[in-house]
Rosetta silent file (secondary structure, phi, psi, omega in degrees, C-alpha in Angstrom):
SEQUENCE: XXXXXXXXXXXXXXXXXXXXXXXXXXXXXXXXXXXXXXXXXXXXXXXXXXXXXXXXXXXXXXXXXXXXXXXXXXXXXXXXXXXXXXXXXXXXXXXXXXXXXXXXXXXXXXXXXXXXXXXXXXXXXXXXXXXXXXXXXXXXXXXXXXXXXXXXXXXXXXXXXXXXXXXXXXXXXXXXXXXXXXXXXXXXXXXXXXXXXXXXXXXXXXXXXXXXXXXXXXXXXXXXXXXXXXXXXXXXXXXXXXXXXXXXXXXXXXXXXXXXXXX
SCORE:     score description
SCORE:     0.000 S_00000001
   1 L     0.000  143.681 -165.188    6.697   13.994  -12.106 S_00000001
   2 L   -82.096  110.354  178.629    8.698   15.886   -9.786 S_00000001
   3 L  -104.771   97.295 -151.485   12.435   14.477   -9.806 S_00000001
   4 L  -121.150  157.218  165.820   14.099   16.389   -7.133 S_00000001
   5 L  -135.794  116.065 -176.415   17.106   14.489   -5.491 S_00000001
   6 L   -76.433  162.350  173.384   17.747   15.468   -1.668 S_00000001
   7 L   -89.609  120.342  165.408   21.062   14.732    0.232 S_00000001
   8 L   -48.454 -100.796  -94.745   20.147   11.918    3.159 S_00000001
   9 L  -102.721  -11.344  158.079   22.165   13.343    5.573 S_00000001
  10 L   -83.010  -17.167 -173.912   20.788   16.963    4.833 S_00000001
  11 L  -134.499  124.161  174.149   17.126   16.633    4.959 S_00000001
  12 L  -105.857  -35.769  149.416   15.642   13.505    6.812 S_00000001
  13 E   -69.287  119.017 -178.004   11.863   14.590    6.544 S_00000001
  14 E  -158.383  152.972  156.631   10.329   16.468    3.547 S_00000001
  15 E  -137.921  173.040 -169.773    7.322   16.377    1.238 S_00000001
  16 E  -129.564  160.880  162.551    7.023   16.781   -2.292 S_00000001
  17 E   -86.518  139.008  169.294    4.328   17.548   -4.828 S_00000001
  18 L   -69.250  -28.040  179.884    4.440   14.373   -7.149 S_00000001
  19 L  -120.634  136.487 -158.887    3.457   16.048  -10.243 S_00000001
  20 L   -97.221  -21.808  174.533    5.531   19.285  -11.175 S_00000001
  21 L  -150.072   58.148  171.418    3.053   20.128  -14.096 S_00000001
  22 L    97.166  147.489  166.982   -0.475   18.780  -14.101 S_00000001
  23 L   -58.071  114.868  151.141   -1.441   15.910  -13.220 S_00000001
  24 L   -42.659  162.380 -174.975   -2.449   12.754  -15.656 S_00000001
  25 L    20.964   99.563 -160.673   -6.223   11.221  -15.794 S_00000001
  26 L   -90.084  156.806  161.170   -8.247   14.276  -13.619 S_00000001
  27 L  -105.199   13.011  172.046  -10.871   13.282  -11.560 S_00000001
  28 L   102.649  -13.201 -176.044  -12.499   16.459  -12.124 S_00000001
  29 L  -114.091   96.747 -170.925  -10.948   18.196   -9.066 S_00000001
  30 L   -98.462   58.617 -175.545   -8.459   20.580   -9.542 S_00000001
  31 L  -139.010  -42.719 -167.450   -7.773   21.221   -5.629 S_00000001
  32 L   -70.680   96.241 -167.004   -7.059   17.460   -5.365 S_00000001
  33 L  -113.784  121.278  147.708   -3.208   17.152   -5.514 S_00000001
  34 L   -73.850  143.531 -154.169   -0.962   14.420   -5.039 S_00000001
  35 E  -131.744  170.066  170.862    1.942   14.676   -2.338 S_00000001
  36 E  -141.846  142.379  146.978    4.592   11.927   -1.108 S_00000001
  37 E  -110.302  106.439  167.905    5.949   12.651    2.616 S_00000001
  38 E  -100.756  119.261 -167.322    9.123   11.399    3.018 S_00000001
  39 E   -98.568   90.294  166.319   10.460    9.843    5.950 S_00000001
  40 L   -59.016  139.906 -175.480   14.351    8.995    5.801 S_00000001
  41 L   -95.030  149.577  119.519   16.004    6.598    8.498 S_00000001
  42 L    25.735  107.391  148.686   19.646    7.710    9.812 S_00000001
  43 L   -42.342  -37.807  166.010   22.716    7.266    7.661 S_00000001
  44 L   -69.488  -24.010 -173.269   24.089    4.935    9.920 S_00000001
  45 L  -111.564    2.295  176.773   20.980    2.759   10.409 S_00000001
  46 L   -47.346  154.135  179.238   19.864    2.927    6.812 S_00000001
  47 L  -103.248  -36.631 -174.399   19.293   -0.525    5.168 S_00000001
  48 L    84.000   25.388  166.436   18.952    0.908    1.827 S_00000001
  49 L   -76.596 -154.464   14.839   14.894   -0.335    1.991 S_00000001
  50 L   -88.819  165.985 -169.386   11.954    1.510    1.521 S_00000001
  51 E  -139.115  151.044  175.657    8.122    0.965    1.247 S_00000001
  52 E  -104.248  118.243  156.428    5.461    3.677   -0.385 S_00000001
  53 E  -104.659  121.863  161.371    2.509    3.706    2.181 S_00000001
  54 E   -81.261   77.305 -177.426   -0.973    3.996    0.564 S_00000001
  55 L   -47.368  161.876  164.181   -3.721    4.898    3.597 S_00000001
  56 L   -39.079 -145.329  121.426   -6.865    4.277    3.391 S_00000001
  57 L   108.308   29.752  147.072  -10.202    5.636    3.398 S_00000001
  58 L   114.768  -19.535 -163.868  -12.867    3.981    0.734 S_00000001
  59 L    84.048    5.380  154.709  -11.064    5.858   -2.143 S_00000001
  60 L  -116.971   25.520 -171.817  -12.924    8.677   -0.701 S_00000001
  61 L   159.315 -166.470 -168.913  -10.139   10.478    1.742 S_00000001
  62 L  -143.752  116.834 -130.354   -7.638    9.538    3.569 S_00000001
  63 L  -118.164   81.140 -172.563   -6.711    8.209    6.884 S_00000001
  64 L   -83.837   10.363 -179.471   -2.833    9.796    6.337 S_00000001
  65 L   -97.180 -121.346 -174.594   -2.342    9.552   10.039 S_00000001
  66 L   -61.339  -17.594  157.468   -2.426    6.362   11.705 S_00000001
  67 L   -98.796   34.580  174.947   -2.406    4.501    8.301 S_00000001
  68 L  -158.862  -93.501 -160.303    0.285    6.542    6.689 S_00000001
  69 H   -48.939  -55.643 -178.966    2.225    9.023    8.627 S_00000001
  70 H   -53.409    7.460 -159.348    2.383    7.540   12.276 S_00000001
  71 H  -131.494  -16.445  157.360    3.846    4.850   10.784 S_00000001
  72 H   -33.128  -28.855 -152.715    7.270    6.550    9.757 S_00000001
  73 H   -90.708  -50.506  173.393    8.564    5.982   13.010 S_00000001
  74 H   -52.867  -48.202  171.996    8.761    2.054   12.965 S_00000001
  75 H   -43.082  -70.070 -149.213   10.054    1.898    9.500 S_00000001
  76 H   -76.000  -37.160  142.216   12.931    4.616   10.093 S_00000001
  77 L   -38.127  -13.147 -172.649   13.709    2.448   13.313 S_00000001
  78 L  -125.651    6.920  176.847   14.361   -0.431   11.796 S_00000001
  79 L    63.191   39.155  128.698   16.749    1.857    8.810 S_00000001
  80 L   -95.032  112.012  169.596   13.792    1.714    6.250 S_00000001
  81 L   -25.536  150.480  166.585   12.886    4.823    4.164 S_00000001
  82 E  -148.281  121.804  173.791    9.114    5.440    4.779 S_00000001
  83 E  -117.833  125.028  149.010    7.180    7.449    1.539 S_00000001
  84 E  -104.176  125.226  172.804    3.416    8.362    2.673 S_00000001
  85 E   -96.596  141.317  152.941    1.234    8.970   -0.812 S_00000001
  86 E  -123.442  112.656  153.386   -1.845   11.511   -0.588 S_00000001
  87 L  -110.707  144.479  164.607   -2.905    9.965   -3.821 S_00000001
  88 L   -58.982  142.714 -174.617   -5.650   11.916   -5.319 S_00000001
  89 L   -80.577  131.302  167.572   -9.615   10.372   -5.296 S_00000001
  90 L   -86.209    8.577 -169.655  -10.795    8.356   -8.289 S_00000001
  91 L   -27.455   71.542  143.307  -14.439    9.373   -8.267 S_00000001
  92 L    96.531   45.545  176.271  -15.150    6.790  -10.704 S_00000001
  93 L  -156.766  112.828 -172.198  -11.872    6.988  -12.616 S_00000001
  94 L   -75.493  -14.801 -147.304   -9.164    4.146  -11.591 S_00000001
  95 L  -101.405   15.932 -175.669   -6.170    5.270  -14.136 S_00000001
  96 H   -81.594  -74.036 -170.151   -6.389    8.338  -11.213 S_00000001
  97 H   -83.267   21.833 -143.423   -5.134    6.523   -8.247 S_00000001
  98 H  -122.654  -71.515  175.885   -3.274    4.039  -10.226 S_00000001
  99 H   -60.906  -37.341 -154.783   -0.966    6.848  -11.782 S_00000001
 100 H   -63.419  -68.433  149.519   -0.474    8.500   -8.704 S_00000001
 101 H   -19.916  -41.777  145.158    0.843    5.136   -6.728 S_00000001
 102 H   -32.379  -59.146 -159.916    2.964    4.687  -10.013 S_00000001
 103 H   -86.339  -45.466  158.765    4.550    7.739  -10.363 S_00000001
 104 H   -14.936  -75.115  176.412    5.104    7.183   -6.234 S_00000001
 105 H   -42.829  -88.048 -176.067    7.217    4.283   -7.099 S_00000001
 106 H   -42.446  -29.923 -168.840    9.165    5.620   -9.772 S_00000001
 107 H   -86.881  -14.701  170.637   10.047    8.809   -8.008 S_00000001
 108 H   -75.283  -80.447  173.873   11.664    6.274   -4.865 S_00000001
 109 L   -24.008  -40.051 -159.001   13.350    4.438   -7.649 S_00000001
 110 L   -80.863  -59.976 -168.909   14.447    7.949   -9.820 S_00000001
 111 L   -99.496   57.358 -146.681   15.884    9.082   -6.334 S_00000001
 112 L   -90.399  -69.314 -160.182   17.408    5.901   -5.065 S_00000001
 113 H   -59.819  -61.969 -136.337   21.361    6.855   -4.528 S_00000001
 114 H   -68.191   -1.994 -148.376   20.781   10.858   -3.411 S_00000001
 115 H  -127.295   -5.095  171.924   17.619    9.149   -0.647 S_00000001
 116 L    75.696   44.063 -172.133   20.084    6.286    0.436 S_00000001
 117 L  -147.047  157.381  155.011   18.190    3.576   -0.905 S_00000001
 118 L  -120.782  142.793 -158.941   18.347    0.638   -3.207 S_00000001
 119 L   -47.924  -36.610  178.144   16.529    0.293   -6.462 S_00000001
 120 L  -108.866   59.336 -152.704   15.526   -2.977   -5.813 S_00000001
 121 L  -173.974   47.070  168.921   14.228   -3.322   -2.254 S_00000001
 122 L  -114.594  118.610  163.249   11.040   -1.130   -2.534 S_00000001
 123 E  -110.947 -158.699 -175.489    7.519   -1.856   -1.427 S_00000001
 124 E  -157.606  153.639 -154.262    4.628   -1.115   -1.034 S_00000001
 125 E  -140.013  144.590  171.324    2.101   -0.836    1.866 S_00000001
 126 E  -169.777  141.691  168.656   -1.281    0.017    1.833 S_00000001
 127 E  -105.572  159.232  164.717   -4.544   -0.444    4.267 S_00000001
 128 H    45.429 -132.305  168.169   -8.370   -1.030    3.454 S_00000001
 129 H   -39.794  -38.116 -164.099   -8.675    0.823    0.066 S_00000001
 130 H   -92.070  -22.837  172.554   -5.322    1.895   -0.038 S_00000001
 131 H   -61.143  -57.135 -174.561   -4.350   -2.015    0.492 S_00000001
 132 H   -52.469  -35.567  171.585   -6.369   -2.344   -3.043 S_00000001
 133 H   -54.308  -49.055 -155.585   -4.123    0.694   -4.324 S_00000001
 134 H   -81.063  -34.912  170.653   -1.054   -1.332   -3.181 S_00000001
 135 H   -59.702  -59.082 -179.825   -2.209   -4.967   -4.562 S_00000001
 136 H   -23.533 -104.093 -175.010   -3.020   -3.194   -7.804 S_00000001
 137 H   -14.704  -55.861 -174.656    0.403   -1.880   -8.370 S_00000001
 138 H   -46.767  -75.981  163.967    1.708   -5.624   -6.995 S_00000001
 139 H   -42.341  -41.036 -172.879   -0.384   -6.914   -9.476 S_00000001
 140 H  -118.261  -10.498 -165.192   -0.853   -4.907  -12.657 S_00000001
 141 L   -97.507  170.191 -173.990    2.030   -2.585  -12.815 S_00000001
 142 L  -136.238 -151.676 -156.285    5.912   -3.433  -14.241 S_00000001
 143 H    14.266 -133.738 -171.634    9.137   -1.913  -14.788 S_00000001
 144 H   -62.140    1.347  178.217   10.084    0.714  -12.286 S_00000001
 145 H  -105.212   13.064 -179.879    6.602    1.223  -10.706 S_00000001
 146 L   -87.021  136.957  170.947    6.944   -2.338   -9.750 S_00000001
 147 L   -74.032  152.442 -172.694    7.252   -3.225   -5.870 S_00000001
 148 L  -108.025   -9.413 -179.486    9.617   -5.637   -4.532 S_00000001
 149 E  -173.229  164.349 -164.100    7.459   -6.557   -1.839 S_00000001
 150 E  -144.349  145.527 -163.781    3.377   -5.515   -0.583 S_00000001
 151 E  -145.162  106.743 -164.350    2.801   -5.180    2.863 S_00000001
 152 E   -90.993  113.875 -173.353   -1.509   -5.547    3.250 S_00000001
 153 E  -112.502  161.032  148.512   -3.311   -4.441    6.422 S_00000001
 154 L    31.574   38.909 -165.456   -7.336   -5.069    6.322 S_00000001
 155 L   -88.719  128.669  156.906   -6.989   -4.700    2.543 S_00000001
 156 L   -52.978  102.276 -158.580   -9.665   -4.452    0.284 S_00000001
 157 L  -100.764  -46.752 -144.678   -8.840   -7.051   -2.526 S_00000001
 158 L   -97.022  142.214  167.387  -11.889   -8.077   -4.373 S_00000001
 159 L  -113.069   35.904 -177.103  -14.384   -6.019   -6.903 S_00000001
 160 L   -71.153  122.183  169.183  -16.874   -8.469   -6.866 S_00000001
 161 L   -60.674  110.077 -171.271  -20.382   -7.674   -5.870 S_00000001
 162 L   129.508  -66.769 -153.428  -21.225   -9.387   -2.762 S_00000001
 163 L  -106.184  -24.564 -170.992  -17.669   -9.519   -1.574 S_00000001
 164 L   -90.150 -143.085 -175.964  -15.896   -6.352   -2.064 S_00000001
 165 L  -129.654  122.047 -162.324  -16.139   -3.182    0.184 S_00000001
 166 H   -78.030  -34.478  152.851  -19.358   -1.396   -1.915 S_00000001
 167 H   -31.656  -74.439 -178.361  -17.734    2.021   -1.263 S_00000001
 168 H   -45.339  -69.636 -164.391  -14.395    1.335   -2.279 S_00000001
 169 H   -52.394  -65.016 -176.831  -15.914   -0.461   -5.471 S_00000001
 170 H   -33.647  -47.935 -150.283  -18.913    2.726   -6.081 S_00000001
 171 H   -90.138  -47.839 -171.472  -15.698    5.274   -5.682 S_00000001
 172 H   -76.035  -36.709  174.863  -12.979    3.499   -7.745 S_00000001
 173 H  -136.528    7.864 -175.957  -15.253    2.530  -10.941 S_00000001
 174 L    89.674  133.523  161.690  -18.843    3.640  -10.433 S_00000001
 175 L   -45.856  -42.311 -175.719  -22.012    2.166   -9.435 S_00000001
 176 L  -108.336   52.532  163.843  -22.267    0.610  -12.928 S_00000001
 177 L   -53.464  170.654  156.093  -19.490   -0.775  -13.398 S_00000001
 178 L   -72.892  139.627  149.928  -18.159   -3.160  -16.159 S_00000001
 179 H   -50.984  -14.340  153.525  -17.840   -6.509  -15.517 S_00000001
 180 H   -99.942    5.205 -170.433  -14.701   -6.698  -16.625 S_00000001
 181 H  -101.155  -15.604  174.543  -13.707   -4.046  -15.213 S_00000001
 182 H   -86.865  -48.228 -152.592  -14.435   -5.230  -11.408 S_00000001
 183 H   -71.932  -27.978 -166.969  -12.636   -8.787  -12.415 S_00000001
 184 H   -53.193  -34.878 -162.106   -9.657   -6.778  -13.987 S_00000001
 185 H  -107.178    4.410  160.824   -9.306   -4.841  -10.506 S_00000001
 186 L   -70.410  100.089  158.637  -10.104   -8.193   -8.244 S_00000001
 187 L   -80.852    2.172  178.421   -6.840   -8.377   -7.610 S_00000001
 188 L   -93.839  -10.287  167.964   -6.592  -11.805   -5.803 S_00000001
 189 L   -86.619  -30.514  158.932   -7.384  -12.754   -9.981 S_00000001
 190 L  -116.409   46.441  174.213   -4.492  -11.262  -11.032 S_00000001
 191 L   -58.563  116.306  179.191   -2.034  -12.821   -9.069 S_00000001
 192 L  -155.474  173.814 -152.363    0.904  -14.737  -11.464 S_00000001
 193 L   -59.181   -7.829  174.359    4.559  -16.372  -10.663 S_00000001
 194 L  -122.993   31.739 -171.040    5.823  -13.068  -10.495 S_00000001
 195 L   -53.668  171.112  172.723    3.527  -11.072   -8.048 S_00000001
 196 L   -97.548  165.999  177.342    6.007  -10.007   -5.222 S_00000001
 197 L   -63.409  156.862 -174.850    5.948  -11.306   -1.626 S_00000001
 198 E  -158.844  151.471  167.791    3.281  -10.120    0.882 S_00000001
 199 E  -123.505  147.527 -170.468    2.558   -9.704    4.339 S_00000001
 200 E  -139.750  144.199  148.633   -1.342   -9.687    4.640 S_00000001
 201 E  -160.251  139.102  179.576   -3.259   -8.770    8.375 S_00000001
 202 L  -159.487  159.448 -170.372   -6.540   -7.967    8.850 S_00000001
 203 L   -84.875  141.470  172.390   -9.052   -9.243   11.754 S_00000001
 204 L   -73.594   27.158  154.295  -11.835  -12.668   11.613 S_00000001
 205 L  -126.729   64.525  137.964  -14.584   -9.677   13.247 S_00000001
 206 L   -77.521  145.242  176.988  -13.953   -7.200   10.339 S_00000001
 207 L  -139.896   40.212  175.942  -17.474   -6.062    8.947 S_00000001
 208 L  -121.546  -36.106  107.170  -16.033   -3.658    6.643 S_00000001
 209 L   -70.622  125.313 -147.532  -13.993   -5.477    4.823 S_00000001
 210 L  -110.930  146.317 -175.820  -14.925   -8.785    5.002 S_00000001
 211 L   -44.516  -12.062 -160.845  -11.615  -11.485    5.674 S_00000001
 212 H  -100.881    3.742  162.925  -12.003  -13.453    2.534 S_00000001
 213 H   -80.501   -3.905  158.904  -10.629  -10.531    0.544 S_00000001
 214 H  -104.473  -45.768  166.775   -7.194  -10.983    2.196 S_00000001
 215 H   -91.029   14.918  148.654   -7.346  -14.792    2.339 S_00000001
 216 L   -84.497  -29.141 -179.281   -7.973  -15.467   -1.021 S_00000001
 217 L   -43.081  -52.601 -164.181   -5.444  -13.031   -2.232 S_00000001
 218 L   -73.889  -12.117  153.215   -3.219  -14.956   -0.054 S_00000001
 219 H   -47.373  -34.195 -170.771   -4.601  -17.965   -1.294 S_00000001
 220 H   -96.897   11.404 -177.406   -3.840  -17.218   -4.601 S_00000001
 221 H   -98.764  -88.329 -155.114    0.134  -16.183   -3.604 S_00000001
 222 H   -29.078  -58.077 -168.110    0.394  -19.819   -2.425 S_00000001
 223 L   -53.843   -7.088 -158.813   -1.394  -21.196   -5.222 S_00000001
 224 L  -100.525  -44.474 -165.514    1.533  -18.948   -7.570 S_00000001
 225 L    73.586   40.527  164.974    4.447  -20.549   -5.170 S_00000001
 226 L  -122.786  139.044 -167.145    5.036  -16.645   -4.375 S_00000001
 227 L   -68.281  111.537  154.238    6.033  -16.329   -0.531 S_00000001
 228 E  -174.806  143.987 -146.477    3.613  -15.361    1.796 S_00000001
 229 E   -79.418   91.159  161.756    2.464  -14.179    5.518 S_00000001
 230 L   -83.591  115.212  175.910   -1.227  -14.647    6.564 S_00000001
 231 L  -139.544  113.253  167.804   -2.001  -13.127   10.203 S_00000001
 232 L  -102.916   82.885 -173.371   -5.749  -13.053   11.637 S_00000001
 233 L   -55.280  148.415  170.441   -6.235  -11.798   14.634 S_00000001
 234 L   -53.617  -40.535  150.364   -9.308  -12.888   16.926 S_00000001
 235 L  -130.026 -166.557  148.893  -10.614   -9.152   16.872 S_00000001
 236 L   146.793  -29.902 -162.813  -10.027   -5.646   16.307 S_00000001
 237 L    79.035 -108.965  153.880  -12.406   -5.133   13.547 S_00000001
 238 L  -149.808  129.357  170.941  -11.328   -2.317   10.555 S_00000001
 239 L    85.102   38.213 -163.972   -8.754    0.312   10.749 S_00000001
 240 L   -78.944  -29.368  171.381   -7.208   -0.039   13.541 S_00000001
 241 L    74.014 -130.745  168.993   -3.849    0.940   11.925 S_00000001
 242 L  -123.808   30.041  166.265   -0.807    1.637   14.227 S_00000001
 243 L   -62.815  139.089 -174.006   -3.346    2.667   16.702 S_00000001
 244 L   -80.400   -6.545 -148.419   -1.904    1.399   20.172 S_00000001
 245 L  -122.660    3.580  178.462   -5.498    0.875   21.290 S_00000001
 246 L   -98.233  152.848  178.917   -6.181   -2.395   18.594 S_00000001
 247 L   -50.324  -37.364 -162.193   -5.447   -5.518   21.210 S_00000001
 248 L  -104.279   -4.836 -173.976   -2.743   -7.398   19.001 S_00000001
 249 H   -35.285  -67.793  165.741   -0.836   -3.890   18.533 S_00000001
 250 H   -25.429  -62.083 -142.922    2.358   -5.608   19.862 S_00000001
 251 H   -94.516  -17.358  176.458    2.357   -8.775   18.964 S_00000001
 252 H  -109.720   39.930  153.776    1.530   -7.317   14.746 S_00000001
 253 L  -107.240  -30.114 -174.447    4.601   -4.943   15.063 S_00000001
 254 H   -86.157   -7.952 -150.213    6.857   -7.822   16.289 S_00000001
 255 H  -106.995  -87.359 -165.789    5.443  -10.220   13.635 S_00000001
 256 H   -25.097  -32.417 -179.092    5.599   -7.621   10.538 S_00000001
 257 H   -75.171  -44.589  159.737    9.134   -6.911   12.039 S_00000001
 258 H   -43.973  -52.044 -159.878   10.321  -10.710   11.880 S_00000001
 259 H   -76.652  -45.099 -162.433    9.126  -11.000    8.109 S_00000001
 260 H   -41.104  -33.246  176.683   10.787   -7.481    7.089 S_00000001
 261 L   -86.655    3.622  179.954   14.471   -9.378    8.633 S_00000001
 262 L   -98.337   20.964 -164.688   13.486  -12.396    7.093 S_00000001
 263 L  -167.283    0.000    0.000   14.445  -11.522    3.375 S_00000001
């Protein structure tokens, strides 16, 4: 992993390759490289925050735009660090997008003081597939790849057949999966007293993800006694992002802005 340490006040935008000499668990694709774009807030309005955004996109691409990048600008307004991961595709190998999201983490964490930040006041954000990237981590990972807080849009939670998003599920472990290997990665299962705090939103007409993959995760916070934010909008459907064109665009920038000042 690439440990580089930048000066805030010299560079506020940069990206990095994450791994300086090969990559861990290939997915068979040696074109497919993971990057972090990092978006620094202001010396003056820094918070000493940041969140690692995982985008989207089935676990087969990536919707690094309006779920990742475009999304720099609210964070860095509000003096939170914004890291967008291009994590690499698991095509049918999990410990792929799993290190990448890891090593994400750690590299926020490795490059805390020279980035203006503090080590313990890191999330992690992630929509539709990339939500399942970010509950993972919430969920399975510890020490310094751990998140201090998960921030869910439309997230894919569940690997259950019937319930999960059959892409997402095909692409992350194979059509034949194990059965223990979709409960292991049902991440609303491995929810315990010390999962971190969450903001969850996703719409009741998604038919891509279907809602009960965000509100049992969040079911399963509550049931934990770990603190957390349930918001369903009336529409909008899946992937709407920080597109200005989903209906509630407002009214889920002001809410997600209230919990981020609440803690």
């Amino acid at each position: 992993m690439l440990l580089v340490a930048f000066s805030a006040s010299a560079q506020k935008q940069f990206e990095m390759n994450l791994w300086q000499s090969g990559a861990p668990n290939s997915n068979g694709d040696s074109t497919d490289t993971a990057k972090v774009f990092v978006y620094l807030p202001s010396d003056k309005a820094a918070t000493g925050r940041a969140v690692v955004i995982c985008p989207g996109g089935g676990y087969s691409g990536l919707a690094m735009d309006h779920e990742g990048k475009e999304w720099a600008p609210f964070f860095n307004n509000m003096g939170i660090a914004a890291i967008v991961l291009k994590y690499r595709m698991p095509k049918g190998n999990v410990d792929v997008p799993v290190s990448d999201a890891e090593a994400a983490m750690k590299l926020v964490r490795a490059n805390a003081s020279s980035w203006n930040i503090k080590s313990d006041d890191i999330g992690i954000m992630g929509s539709s597939a990339g939500g399942h990237l970010a509950s993972t981590i919430a969920t399975h990972s510890s020490g310094d790849a751990k998140p201090d807080f998960q921030i869910l849009f439309y997230p894919v939670i569940t690997m259950a057949p019937g319930y999960t998003h059959q892409g997402s599920h095909d692409n992350l472990l194979g059509k034949n999966a194990r059965k223990k290997d979709e409960k292991l990665y049902s991440n609303d299962l491995q929810v315990t007293r010390v999962t971190p705090r969450a903001w969850i939103a996703l719409s009741d007409d998604d038919r891509v993800v279907i809602p009960s993959n965000g509100v049992n995760y969040y079911l399963e916070l509550y049931r934990h006694d770990i603190p957390g934010s349930l918001h369903v909008y009336p529409s909008g459907g899946h992937g709407w992002g920080i597109h200005t064109s989903f209906r509630y665009h407002t009214q889920m920038l002001l809410e997600l802005e209230s919990w981020l000042r609440s803690f």
